[in-house]
Coordinates of C-alpha atoms in Angstrom, one line a residue:
X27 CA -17.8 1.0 24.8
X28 CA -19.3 1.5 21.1
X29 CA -16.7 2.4 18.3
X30 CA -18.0 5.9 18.2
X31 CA -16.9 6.0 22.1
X32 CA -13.9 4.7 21.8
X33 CA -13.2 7.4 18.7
X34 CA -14.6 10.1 20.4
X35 CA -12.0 9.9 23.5
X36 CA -9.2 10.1 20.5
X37 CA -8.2 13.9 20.0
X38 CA -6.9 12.6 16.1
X39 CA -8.7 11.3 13.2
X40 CA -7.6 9.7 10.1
X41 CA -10.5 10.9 7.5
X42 CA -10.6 8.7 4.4
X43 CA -12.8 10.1 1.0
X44 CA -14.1 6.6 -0.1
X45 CA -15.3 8.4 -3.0
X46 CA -11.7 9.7 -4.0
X47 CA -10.7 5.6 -4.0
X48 CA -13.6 4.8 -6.5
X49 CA -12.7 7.7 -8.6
X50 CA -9.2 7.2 -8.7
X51 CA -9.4 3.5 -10.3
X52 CA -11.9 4.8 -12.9
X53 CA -8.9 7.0 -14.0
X54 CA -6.3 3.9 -13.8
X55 CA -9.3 1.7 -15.7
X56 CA -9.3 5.0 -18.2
X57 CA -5.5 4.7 -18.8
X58 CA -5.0 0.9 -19.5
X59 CA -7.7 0.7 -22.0
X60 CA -9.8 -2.9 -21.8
X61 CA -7.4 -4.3 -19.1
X62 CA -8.8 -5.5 -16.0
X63 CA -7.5 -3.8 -12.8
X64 CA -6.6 -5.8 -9.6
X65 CA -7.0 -3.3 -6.9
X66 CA -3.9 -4.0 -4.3
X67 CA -5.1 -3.6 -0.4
X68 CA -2.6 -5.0 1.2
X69 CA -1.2 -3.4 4.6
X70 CA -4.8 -2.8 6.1
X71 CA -5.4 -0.9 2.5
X72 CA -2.1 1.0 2.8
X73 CA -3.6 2.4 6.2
X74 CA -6.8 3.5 4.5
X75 CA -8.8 0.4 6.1
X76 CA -9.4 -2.4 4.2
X77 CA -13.2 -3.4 4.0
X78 CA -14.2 0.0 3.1
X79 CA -11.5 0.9 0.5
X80 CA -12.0 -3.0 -0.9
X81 CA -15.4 -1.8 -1.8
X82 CA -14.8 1.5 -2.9
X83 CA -12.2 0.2 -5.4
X84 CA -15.3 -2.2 -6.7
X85 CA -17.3 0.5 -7.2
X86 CA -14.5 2.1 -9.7
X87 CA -14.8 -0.9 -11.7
X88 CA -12.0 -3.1 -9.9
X89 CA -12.6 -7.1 -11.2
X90 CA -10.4 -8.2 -8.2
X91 CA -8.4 -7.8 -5.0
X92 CA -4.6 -8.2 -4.7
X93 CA -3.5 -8.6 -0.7
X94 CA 0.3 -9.5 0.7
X95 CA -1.2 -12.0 3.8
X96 CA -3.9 -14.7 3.9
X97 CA -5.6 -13.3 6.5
X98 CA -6.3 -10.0 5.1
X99 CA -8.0 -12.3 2.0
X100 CA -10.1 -14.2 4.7
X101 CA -11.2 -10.9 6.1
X102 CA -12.4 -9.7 2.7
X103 CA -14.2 -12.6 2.6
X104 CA -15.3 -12.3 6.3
X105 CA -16.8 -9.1 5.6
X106 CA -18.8 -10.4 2.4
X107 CA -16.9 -9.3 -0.3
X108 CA -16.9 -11.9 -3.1
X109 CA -14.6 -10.7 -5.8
X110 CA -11.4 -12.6 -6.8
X111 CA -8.9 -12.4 -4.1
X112 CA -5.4 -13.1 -4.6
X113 CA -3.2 -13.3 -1.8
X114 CA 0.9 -14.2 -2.5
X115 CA 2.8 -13.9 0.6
X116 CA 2.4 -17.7 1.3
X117 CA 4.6 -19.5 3.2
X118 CA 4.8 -23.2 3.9
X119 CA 3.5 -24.9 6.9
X120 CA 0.0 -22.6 6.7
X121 CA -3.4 -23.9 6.8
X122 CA -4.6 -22.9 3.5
X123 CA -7.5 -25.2 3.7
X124 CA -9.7 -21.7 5.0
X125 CA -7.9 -19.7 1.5
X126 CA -9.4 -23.0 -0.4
X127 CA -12.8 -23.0 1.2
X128 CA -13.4 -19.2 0.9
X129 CA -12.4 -19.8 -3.3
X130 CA -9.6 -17.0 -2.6
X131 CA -6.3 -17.6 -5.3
X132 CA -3.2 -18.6 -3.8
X133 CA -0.1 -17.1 -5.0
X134 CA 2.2 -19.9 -5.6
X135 CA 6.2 -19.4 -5.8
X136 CA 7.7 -22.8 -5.4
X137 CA 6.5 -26.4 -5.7
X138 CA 6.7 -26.9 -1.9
X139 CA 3.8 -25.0 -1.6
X140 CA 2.0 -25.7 -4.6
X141 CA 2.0 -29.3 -3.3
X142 CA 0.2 -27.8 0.0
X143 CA -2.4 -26.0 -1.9
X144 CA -3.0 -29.3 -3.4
X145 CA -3.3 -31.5 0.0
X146 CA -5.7 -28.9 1.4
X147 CA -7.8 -28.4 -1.9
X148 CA -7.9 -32.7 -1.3
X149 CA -8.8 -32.5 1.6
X150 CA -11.6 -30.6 1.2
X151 CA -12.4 -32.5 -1.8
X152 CA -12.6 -29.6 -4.2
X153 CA -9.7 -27.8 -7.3
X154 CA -8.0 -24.8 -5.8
X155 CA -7.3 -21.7 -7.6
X156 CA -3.8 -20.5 -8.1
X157 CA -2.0 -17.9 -9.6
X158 CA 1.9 -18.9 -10.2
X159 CA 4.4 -16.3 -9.6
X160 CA 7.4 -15.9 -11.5
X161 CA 10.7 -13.8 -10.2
X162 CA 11.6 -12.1 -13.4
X163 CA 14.4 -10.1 -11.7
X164 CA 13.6 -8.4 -8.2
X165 CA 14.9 -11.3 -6.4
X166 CA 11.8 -11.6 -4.2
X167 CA 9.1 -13.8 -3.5
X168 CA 8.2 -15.4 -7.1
X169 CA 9.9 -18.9 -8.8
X170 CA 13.4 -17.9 -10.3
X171 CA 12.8 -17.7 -13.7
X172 CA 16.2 -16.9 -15.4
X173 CA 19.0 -19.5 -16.5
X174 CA 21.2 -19.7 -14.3
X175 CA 23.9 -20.5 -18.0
X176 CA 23.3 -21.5 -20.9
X177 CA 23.9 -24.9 -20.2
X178 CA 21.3 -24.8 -17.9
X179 CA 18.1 -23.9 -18.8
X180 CA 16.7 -25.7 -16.2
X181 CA 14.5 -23.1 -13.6
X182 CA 12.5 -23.2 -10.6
X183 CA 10.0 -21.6 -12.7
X184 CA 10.2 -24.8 -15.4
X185 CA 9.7 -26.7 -12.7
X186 CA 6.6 -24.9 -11.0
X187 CA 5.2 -25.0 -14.0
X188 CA 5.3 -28.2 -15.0
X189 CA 4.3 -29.8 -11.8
X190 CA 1.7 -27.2 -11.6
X191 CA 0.2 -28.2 -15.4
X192 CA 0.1 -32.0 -13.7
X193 CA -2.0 -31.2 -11.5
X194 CA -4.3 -29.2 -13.3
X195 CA -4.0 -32.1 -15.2
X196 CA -5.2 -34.1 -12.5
X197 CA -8.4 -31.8 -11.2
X198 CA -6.2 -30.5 -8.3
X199 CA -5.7 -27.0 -9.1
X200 CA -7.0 -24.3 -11.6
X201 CA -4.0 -21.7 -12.7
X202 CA -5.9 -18.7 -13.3
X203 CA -2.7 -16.6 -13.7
X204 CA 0.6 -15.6 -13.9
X205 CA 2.5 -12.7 -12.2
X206 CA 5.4 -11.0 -11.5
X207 CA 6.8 -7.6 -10.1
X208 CA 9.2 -5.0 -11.4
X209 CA 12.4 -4.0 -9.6
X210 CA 12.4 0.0 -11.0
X211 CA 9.2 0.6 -12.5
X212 CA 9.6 4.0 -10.6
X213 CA 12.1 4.2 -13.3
X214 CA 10.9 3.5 -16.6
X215 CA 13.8 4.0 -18.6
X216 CA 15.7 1.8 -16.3
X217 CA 17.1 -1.4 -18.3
X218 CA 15.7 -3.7 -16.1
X219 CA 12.1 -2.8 -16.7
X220 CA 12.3 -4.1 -20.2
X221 CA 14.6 -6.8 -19.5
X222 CA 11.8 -8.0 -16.9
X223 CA 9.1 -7.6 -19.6
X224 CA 11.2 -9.8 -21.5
X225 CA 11.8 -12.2 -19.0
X226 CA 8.1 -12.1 -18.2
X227 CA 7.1 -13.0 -22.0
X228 CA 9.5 -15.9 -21.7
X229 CA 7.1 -17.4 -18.1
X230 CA 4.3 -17.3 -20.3
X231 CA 5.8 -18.9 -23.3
X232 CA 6.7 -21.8 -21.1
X233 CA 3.6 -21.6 -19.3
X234 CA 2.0 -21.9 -22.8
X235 CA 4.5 -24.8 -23.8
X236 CA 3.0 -26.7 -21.0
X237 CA -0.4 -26.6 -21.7
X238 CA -1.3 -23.8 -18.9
X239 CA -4.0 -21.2 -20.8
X240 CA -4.3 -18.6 -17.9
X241 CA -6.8 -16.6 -18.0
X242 CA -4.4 -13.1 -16.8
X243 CA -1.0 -12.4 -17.0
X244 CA -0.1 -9.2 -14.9
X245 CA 3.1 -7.7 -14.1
X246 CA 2.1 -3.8 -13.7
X247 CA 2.0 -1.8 -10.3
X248 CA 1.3 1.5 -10.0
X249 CA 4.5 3.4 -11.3
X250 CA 4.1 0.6 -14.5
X251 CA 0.4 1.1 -15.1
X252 CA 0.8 5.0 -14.9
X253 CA 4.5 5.2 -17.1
X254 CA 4.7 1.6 -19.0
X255 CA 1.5 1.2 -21.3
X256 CA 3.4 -1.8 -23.0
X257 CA 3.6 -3.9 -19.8
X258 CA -0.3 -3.9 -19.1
X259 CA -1.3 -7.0 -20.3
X260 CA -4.4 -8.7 -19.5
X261 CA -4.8 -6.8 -16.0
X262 CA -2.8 -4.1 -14.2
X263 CA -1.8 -4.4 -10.2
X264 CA -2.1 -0.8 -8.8
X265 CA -2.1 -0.1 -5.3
X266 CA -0.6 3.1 -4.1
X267 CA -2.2 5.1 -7.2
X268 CA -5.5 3.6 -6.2
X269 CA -5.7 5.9 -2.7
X270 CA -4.6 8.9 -4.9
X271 CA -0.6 9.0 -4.6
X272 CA 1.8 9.2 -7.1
X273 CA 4.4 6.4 -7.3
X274 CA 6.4 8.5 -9.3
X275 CA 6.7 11.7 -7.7
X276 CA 10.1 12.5 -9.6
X277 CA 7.7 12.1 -13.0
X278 CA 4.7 13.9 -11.6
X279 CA 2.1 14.9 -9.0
X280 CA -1.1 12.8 -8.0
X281 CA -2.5 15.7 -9.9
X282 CA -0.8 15.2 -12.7
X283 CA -2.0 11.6 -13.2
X284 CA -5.6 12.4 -12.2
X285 CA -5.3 11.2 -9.1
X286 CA -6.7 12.7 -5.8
X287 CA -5.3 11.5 -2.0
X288 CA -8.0 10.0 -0.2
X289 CA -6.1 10.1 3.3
X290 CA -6.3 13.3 5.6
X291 CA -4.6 13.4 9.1
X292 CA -5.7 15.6 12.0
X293 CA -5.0 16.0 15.6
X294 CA -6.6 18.3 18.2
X295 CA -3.9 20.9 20.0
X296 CA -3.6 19.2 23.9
X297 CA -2.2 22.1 25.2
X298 CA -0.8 25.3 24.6
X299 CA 1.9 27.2 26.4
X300 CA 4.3 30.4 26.4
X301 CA 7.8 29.7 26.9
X302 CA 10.4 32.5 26.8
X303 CA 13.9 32.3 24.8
X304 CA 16.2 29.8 25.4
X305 CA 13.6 27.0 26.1
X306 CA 14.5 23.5 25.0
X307 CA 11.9 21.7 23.3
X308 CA 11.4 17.5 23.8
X309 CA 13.7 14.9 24.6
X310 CA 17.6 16.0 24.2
X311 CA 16.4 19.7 23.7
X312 CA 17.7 19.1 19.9
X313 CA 15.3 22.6 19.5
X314 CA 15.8 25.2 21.9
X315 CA 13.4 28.3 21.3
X316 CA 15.6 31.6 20.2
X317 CA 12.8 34.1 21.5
X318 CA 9.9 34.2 23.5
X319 CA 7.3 32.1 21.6
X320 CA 4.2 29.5 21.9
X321 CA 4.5 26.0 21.9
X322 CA 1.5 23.2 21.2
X323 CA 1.1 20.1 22.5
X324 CA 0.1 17.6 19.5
X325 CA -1.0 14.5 21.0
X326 CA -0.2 12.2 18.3
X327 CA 3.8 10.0 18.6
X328 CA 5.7 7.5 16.2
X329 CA 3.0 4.4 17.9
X330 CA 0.5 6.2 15.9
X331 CA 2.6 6.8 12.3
X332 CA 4.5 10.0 13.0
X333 CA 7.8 9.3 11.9
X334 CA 10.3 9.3 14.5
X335 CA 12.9 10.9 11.7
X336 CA 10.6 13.5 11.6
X337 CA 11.9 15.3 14.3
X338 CA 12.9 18.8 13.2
X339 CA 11.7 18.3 9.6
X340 CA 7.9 16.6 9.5
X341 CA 5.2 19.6 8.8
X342 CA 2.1 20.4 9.9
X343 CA -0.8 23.4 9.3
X344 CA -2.2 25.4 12.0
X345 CA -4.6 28.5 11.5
X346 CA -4.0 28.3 7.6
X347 CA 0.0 28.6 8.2
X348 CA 2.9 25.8 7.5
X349 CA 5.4 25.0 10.6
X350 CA 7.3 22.5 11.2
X351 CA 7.8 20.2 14.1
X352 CA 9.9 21.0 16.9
X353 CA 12.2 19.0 18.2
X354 CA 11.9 14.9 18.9
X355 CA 9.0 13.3 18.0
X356 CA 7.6 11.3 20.8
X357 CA 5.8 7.9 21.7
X358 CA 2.4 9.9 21.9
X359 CA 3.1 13.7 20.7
X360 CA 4.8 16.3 19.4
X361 CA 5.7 20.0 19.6
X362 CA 5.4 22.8 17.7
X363 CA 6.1 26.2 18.1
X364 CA 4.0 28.6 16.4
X365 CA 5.4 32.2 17.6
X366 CA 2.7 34.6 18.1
X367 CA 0.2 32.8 16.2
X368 CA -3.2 32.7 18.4
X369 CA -3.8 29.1 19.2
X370 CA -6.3 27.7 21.8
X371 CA -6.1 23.9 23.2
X372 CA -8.7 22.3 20.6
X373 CA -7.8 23.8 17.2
X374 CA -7.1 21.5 14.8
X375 CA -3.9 20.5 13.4
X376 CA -3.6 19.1 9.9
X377 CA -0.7 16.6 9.3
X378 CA -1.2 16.2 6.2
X379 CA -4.3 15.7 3.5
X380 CA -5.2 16.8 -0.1
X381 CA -2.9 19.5 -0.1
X382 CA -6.3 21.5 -1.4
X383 CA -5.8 24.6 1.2
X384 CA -2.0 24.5 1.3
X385 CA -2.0 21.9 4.0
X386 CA 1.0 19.0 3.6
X387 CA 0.6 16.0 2.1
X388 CA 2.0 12.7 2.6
X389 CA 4.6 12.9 -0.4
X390 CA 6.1 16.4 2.0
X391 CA 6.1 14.4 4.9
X392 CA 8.0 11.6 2.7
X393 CA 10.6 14.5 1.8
X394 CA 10.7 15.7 4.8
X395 CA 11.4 12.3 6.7
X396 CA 13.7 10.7 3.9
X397 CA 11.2 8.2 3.0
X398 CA 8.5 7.7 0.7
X399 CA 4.6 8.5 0.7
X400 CA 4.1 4.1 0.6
X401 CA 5.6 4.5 4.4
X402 CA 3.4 7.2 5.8
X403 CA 0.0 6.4 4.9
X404 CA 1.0 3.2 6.2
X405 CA 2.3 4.3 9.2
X406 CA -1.1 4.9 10.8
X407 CA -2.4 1.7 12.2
X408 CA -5.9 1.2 13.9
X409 CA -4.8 3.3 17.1
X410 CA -6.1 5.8 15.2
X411 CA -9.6 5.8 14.5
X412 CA -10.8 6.5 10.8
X413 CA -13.7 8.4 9.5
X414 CA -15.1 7.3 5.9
X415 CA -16.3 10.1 4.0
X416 CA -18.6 8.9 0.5
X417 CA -19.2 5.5 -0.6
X418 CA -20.6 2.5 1.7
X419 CA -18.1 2.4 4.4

C-alpha cells in the first residue's frame, strides 16, 4: 500500500503550509538583525514533519538545524540535507561514530561524553565537531556553570572546557560553539533572564581564557529572540516561533509577531445521530444532553494528539460555528453535539488551524486543555497522515 493509500483510508489530515515555515524565519531573521538563526526541529519538527519543515526553514534563510536526539540529526542527514546539525540530548554509552561520520555537531555537557566524541572521532580517524553546553541556571542538561561558593570557583563547566581546549589542542575535536538555555524567557522581566545572560558572558570569558575562539555563542529560543534583543548574540535558537506560534501568548498573538501557524487539523464527521434529552454522552456520561439534539462522531482520540483533558473543554468548528467537545475524549474519537445544526457524515471538522475563518487554534486548545500550544502541535504523531502545502515537501 502506497502512502497516498494508506492516507486516503484516514478520515483526518494534518495540513502543514511549508511556505508559512519559510516565511516565518525570514521574520525571526528580520528581527535579530545579522544574527544567524538555528532553526529548532526537534520532536518530528514539533509535529509538523521534519524533512519537509528542515527545508522550508532553509529556504527562509536558516544557516543550521538544532534537534533534541541523534537520530533525528542522522535522518536529516538521511534525507540529504547538509546544513549544520546540532543535536544535544547525548547521553553516554551511544555510538556516536554515525553523528561523526555524517559531520553533524555534538552537544557536549560533561567530559564523560566529550571523551566519547573523541574515541569515536579516533576511531574514525577524523576531528569531530562539538558545540559545549553550559547550564547557566535551568538546571538541565548543560555543564553547571555557577560556583558552587566563593571558595570554590571550581565548575563542571571549568572543567569541560579545559579538557575540551586539550583536545582541540590535540586535533580531536573542533568547538564550533557554545550554548545555553533560559529558564523564563517567557518572562523577560524575570530576574533570572539577566542573571543567565550574565552567567552565559562569564562561559564565554572562560571559554576565551582557554584559548577556545568559537565561532557562535547562542542562548536565545523563541520567547528570547522575539522579547530579549540583548541576548541574540552570534545566532538565535527559535523553534516554536518558526511553525508560526507565539511563545509568549501572555505578551502577544502569532499575529502580533508576524508570525502565521503553519499547522491545520481536520477530521471527517464518522457518523451522525439524534439523541433526545437526557442522553449521556462517552465514557462516565460526564455530558448528558439537556434536550433533544445531534451528536457527531469525530473519529480522531488522545493516540492521535487530542488531549485527553480536553474532555468538556477542547473546541472544534463545524458549518462555520464553534462547539465544544462533549464529554470524554476517547482512544480514537470524540463527540460533539451540535443541536439542530444540519450535519451529514463527511463534513469536515476543523480542530484547529490559522484561526483565519474563526476556526481554533492551537494556543485555544492550550487554554482550553491547561497546557500550552508546544504540547499540541506535538501531540500529533505520524498516525496521522500530513499534507504539505507550498515549498518542496
Amino acid at each position: 500500500m502506497t502512502g497516498e493509500q494508506w492516507a486516503a483510508l484516514w478520515p483526518a489530515r494534518v495540513t502543514v503550509d511549508l511556505d508559512a515555515i519559510t516565511a516565518n524565519v525570514k521574520v525571526l531573521r528580520e528581527r535579530v538583525g545579522g544574527a544567524e538563526l538555528m532553526a529548532v526541529v526537534k520532536a518530528d519538527a514539533y509535529g509538523h514533519g521534519l524533512v519537509p519543515s528542515a527545508r522550508a526553514a532553509l529556504k527562509g534563510g536558516a544557516v543550521a538545524l538544532g534537534v533534541a536526539q541523534p537520530s533525528e540529526a542522522l535522518a536529516l542527514r538521511t534525507a540529504g540535507i547538509d546544513a549544520p546539525v546540532l543535536t544535544w540530548l547525548v547521553a553516554p554509552g551511544l555510538d556516536l561514530a554515525p553523528l561523526v561520520a555524517a559531520d553533524i555537531e555534538v552537544g557536549v555537557s560533561s567530559t564523560q561524553v566529550l571523551e566519547e566524541v573523541v574515541a569515536a572521532a579516533a576511531g574514525l580517524g577524523r576531528a569531530a565537531t562539538v558545540q559545549l553546553k553550559v547550564d547557566t541556571g535551568l538546571g538541565r542538561n548543560g555543564a553547571f556553570g555557577l560556583p558552587v561558593a566563593a571558595s570554590d570557583l571550581r565548575t563542571d563547566w571549568t572543567d569541560l572546557v579545559d579538557q575540551a581546549a586539550r583536545r582541540q589542542a590535540e586535533g580531536s575535536v573542533r568547538v564550533r560553539g557554545i550554548f545555553t538555555h533560559f529558564a523564563y524567557a517567557d518572562a523577560p522581566e524575570h530576574p533570572t533572564v539577566r542573571a543567565q545572560q550574565a552567567a552565559f558572558a562569564d562561559a564565554v570569558t572562560i571559554a576565551d581564557r582557554a584559548g577556545l575562539a568559537v565561532e557562535v555563542r547562542h542562548l536565545s529560543n523563541s520567547a528570547a529572540t522575539l522579547t530579549a534583543p540583548d541576548a541574540t548574540w552570534d545566532m538565535v535558537r527559535p523553534g516554536l516561533a518558526v511553525f508560526g506560534l507565539t511563545p509568549v501568548p501572555d505578551l502577544g498573538t502569532a499575529a502580533d509577531f508576524g508570525l502565521r501557524p503553519a499547522m491545520r487539523v481536520t477530521a471527517t464527521v464518522a457518523l451522525t445521530k439524534r439523541v433526545p434529552a437526557g442522553q449521556g454522552v462517552s465514557y462516565g456520561h460526564t455530558y448528558v444532553t439537556d434536550r433533544e439534539t445531534t451528536l457527531i462522531d469525530v473519529p480522531l482520540g488522545y493516540a492521535d494528539g487530542i488531549p485527553r483533558h480536553a474532555s468538556n473543554v477542547g473546541p472544534v468548528q463545524v458549518g462555520g460555528r464553534r462547539f465544544t467537545v462533549s464529554g470524554r475524549v476517547c482512544m480514537d474519537q470524540f463527540l460533539i453535539d451540535v443541536g439542530d445544526l444540519p450535519v451529514h457524515a463527511g463534513d469536515e471538522v476543523v480542530i484547529f488551524g490559522a484561526g483565519d475563518d474563526g476556526e481554533p487554534t492551537a494556543q485555544d486548545w492550550a487554554e482550553a486543555a491547561g497546557t500550552i500550544s508546544y504540547e499540541i502541535v506535538t501531540r500529533f504523531g505520524p498516525r496521522v497522515p500530513r499534507v504539505y502545502l507550498g515549498g518542496d515537501g
